[in-house]
Coordinates of C-alpha atoms in Angstrom, one line a residue:
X1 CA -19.1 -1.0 0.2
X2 CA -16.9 -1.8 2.7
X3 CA -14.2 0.2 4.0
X4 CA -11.0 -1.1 5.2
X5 CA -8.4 1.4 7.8
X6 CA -5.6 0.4 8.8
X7 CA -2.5 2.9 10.7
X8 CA 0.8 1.2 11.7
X9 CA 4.1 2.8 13.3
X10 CA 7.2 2.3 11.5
X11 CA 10.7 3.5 12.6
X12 CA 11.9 5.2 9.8
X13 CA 12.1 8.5 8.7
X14 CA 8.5 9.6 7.2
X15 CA 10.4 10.7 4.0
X16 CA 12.6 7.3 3.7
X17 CA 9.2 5.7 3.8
X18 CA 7.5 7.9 1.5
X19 CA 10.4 7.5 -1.4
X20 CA 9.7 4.0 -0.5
X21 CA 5.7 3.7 -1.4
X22 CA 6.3 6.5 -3.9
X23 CA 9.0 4.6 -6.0
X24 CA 5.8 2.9 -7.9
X25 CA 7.1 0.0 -9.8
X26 CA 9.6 -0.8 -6.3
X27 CA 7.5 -2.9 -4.2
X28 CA 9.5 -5.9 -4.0
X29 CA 12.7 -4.5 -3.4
X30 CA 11.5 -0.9 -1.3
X31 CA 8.3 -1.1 0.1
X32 CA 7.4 -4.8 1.0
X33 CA 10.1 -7.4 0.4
X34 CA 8.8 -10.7 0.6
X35 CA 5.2 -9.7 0.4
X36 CA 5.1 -8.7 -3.4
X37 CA 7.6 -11.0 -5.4
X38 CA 7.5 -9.3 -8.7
X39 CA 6.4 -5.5 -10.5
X40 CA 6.4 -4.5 -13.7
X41 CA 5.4 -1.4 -14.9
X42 CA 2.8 -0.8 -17.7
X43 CA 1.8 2.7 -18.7
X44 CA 0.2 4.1 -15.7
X45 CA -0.2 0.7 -13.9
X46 CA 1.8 -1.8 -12.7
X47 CA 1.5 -5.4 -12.8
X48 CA 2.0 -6.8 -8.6
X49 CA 2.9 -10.6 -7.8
X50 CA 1.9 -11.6 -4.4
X51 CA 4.1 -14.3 -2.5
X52 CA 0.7 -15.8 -1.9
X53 CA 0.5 -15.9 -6.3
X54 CA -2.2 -13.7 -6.8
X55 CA -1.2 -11.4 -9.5
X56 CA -3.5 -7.6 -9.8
X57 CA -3.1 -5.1 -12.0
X58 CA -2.6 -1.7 -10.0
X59 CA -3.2 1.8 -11.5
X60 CA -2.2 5.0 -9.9
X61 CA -4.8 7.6 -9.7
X62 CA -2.5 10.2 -7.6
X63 CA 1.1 10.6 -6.4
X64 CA 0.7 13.8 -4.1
X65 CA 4.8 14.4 -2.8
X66 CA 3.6 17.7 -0.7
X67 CA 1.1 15.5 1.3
X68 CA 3.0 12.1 1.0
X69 CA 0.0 10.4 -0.3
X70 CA -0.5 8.2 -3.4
X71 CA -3.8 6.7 -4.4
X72 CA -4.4 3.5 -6.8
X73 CA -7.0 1.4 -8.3
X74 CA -7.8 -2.2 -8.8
X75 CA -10.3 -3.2 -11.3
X76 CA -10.5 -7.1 -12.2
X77 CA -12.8 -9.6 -12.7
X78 CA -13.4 -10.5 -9.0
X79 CA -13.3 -7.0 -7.6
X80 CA -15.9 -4.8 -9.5
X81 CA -14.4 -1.4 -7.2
X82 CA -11.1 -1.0 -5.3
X83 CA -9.5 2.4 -4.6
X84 CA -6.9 2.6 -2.0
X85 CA -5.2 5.1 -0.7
X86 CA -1.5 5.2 1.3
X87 CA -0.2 8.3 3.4
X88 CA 2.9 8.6 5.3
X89 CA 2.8 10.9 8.5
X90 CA 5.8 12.2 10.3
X91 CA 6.2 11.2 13.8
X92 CA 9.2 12.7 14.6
X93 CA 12.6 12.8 12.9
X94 CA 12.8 8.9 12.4
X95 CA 9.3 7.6 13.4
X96 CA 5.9 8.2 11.2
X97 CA 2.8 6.1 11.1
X98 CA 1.8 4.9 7.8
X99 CA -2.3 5.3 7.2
X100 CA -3.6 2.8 4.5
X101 CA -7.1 2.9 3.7
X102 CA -9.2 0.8 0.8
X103 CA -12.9 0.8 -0.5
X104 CA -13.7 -2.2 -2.2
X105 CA -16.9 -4.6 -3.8
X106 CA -17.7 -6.7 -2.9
X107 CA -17.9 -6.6 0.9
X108 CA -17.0 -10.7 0.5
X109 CA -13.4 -9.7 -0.6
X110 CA -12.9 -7.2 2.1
X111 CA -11.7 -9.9 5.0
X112 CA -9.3 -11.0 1.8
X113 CA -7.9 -7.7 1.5
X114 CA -7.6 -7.0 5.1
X115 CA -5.0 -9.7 5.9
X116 CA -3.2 -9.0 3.0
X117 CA -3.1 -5.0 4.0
X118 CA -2.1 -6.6 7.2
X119 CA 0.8 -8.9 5.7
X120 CA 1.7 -6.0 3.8
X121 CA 2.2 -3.9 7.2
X122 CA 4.6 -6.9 8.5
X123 CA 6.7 -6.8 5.7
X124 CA 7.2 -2.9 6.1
X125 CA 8.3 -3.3 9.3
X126 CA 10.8 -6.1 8.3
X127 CA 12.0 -3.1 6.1
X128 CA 12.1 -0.6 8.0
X129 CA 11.7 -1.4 11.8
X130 CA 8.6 -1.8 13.9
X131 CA 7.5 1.3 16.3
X132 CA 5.6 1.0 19.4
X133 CA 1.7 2.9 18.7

């Protein structure tokens, strides 16, 4: 199974951010304008639109607020195992590094999910300012 880990530095306050990735159906307009076009919530999943299209269906397995960490799944007909996970650290009063980490199957989608995680990361910093590491 490949493993995917990514860490970027935002400047933002950790718990702006957090609200941010925590606020589960507000991608488009909180989290990652421009990246993800379009959610829709559906029982405990929501529906994503990528700019690139690509439409996934997202369930959330955990929303820990004490540790800032929320934790979703992708099932689908190309991806037989996805589970991601999203943390935000704080860095100071208006820096934190965001830690995004995802196990998928097959290892063939993994360079697919990696630019994506890494197109998601440049629209976060559109939103909410780019920190040196």
């Amino acid at each position: 199974m490949a493993s995917i880990h990514k860490e970027i530095f935002l400047d933002a306050p950790a718990d702006e951010v957090w609200s941010a990735l925590a606020d589960f159906g507000a991608l488009p307009t909180r989290l990652v304008p421009g990246f993800v076009t379009d959610t829709k919530l559906d029982g405990d999943a929501r529906i994503v639109t990528f700019a690139n299209g690509s439409v996934a269906r997202e369930r959330l397995v955990t929303c820990d607020h004490d540790r800032r960490r929320l934790v979703y799944a992708i099932v689908s007909e190309r991806i037989s195992q996805h589970s991601a996970s999203a943390q935000v650290f704080a860095e100071g009063p208006a820096r934190c590094r965001f830690v995004w980490t995802a196990d998928v199957l097959p290892d063939e989608i993994a360079p697919y999910m990696s630019s994506q995680m890494d197109l998601g990361f440049a629209a976060m910093q559109e939103q909410f300012g780019k920190a040196a590491a």
